[in-house]
Coordinates of C-alpha atoms in Angstrom, one line a residue:
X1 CA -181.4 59.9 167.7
X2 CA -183.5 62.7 166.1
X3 CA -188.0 61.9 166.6
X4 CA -187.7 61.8 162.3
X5 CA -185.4 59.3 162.5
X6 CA -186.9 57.1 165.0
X7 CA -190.5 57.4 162.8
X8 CA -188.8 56.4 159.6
X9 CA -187.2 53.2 161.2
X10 CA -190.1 52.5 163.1
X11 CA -192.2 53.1 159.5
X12 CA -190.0 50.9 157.7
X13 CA -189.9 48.1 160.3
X14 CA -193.3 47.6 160.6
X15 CA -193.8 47.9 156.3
X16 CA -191.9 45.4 155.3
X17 CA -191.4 42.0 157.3
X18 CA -188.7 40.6 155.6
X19 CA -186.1 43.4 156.8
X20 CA -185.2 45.7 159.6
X21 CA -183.7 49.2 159.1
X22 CA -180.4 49.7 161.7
X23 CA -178.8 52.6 162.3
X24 CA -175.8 53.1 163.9
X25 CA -173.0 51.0 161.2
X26 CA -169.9 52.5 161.1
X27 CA -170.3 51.7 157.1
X28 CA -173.4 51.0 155.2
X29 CA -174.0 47.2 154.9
X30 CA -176.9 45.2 153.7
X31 CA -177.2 41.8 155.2
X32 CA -179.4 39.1 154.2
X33 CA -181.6 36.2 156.1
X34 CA -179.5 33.8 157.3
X35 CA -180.4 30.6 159.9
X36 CA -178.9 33.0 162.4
X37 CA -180.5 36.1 160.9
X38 CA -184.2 36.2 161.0
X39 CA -184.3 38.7 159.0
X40 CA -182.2 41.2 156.8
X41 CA -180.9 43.5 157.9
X42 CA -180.6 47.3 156.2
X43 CA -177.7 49.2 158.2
X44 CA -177.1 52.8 157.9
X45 CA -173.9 55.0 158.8
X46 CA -174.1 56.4 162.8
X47 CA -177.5 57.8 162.8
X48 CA -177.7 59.9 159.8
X49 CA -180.7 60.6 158.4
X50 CA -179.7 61.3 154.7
X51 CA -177.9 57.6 155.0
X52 CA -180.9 55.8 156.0
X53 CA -182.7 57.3 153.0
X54 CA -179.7 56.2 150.6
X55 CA -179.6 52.8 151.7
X56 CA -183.1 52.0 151.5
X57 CA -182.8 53.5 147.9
X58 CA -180.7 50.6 147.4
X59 CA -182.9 48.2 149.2
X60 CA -186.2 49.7 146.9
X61 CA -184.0 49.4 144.0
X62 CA -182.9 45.7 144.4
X63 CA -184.0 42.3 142.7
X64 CA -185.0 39.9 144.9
X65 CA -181.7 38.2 143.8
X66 CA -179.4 40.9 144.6
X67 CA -181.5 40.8 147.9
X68 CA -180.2 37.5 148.7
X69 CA -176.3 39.1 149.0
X70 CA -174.7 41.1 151.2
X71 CA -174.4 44.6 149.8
X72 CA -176.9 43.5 147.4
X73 CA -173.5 42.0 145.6
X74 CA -172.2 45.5 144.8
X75 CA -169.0 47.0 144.8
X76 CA -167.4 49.0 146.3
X77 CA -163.6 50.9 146.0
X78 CA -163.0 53.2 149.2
X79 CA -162.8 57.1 149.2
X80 CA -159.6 57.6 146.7
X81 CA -161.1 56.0 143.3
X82 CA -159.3 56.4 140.0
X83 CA -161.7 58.4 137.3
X84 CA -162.5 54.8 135.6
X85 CA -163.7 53.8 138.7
X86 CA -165.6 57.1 139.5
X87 CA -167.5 56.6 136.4
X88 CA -168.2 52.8 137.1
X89 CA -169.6 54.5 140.9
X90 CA -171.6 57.1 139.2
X91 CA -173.2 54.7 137.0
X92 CA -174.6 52.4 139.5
X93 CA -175.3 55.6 141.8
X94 CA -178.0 57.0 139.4
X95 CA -181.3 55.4 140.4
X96 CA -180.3 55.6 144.1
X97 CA -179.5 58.7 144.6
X98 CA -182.4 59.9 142.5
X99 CA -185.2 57.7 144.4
X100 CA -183.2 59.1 147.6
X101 CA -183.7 62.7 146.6
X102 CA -187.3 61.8 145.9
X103 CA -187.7 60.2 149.2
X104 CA -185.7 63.6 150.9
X105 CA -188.6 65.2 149.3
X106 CA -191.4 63.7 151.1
X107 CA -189.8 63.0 153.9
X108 CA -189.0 67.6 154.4
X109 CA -185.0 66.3 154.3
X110 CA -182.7 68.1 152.3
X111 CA -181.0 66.2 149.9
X112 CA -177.2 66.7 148.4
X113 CA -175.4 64.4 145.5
X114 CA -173.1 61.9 147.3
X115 CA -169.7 61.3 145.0
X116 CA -168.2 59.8 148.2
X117 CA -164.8 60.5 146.7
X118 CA -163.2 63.5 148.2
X119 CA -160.1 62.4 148.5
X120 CA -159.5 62.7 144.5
X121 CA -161.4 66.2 145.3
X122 CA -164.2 64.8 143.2
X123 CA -166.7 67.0 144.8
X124 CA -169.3 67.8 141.8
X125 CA -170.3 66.2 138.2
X126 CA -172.6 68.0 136.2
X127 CA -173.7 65.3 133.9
X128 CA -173.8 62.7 137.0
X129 CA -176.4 65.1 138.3
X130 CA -178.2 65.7 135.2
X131 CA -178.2 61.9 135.0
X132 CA -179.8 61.4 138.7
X133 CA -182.3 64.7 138.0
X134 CA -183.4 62.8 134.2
X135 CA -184.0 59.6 136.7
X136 CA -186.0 61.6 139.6
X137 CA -188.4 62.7 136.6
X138 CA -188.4 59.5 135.1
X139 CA -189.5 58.0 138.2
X140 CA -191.9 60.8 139.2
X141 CA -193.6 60.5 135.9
X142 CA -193.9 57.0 135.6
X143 CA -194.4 55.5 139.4
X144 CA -191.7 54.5 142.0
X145 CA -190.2 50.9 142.9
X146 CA -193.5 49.4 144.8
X147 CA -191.3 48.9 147.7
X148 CA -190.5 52.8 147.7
X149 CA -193.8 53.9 146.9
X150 CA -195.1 51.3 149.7
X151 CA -192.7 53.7 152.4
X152 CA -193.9 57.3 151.4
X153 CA -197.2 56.0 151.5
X154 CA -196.6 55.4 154.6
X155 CA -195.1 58.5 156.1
X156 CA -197.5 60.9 157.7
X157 CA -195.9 64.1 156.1
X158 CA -196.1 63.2 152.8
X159 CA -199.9 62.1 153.1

């Protein structure tokens, strides 16, 4: 595991008390506190970098309801999803992937649109990306999720 990566978990873990970033999932999953977890848990695909960042976009992003499900009670269709259910991904995929870009900013990670549906060759969208860049301003001009702006402030590069 790459010396960023190991700073951003460590960074996380010792922000926030009531969950633990993982790496090494073969698939994203978010799992709450249960009597045998002590704490949630916030796993990210292998040991990518640019997966850690997504998920904790949807960890920053999440109610303290949808905090108390596992995968914050999304869902999710595979790799292979009709255009209907494209759309439906996009949609909730906004605010993620736009605090993620903002986080690849400050963290000197590059950052790429996820469509995570290659298999219906669904490998670009300008208005999706419009739609994320309108949300990375939005945010930029008018403050982050505390819980996001709690992490940069904590990472030494972007101070």
């Amino acid at each position: 595991m790459d010396e960023k990566l190991l700073k951003l978990i460590s960074i996380f873990n010792q922000t926030f008390d009531d969950t633990i970033l993982v790496a090494g999932g073969e698939e994203p999953l978010y799992l709450p506190k249960t009597k045998k977890l002590n704490h949630c848990q916030l796993i990210f695909r292998s040991h990518y970098f640019s997966s850690a960042l997504h998920e904790i976009s949807h960890w920053c992003i999440a109610g303290s309801e949808r905090r108390k499900l596992v995968d914050f009670g999304y869902w999710y269709h595979p790799d292979g999803r009709t255009k209907e259910q494209q759309k439906k991904f996009e949609v909730v995929e906004i605010k993620p992937q736009a605090l993620e870009w903002i986080f690849s900013d400050a963290f000197g990670h590059h950052f790429n649109f996820s469509y995570d549906n290659l298999d219906n060759g669904i490998s670009s969208n300008p208005s999706f990306e419009n739609a994320v860049k309108e949300q990375k301003e939005y945010y930029l001009n008018n403050g982050l999720p505390k819980r996001a702006q709690m992490l940069i402030d904590q990472w030494p590069m972007a101070n």
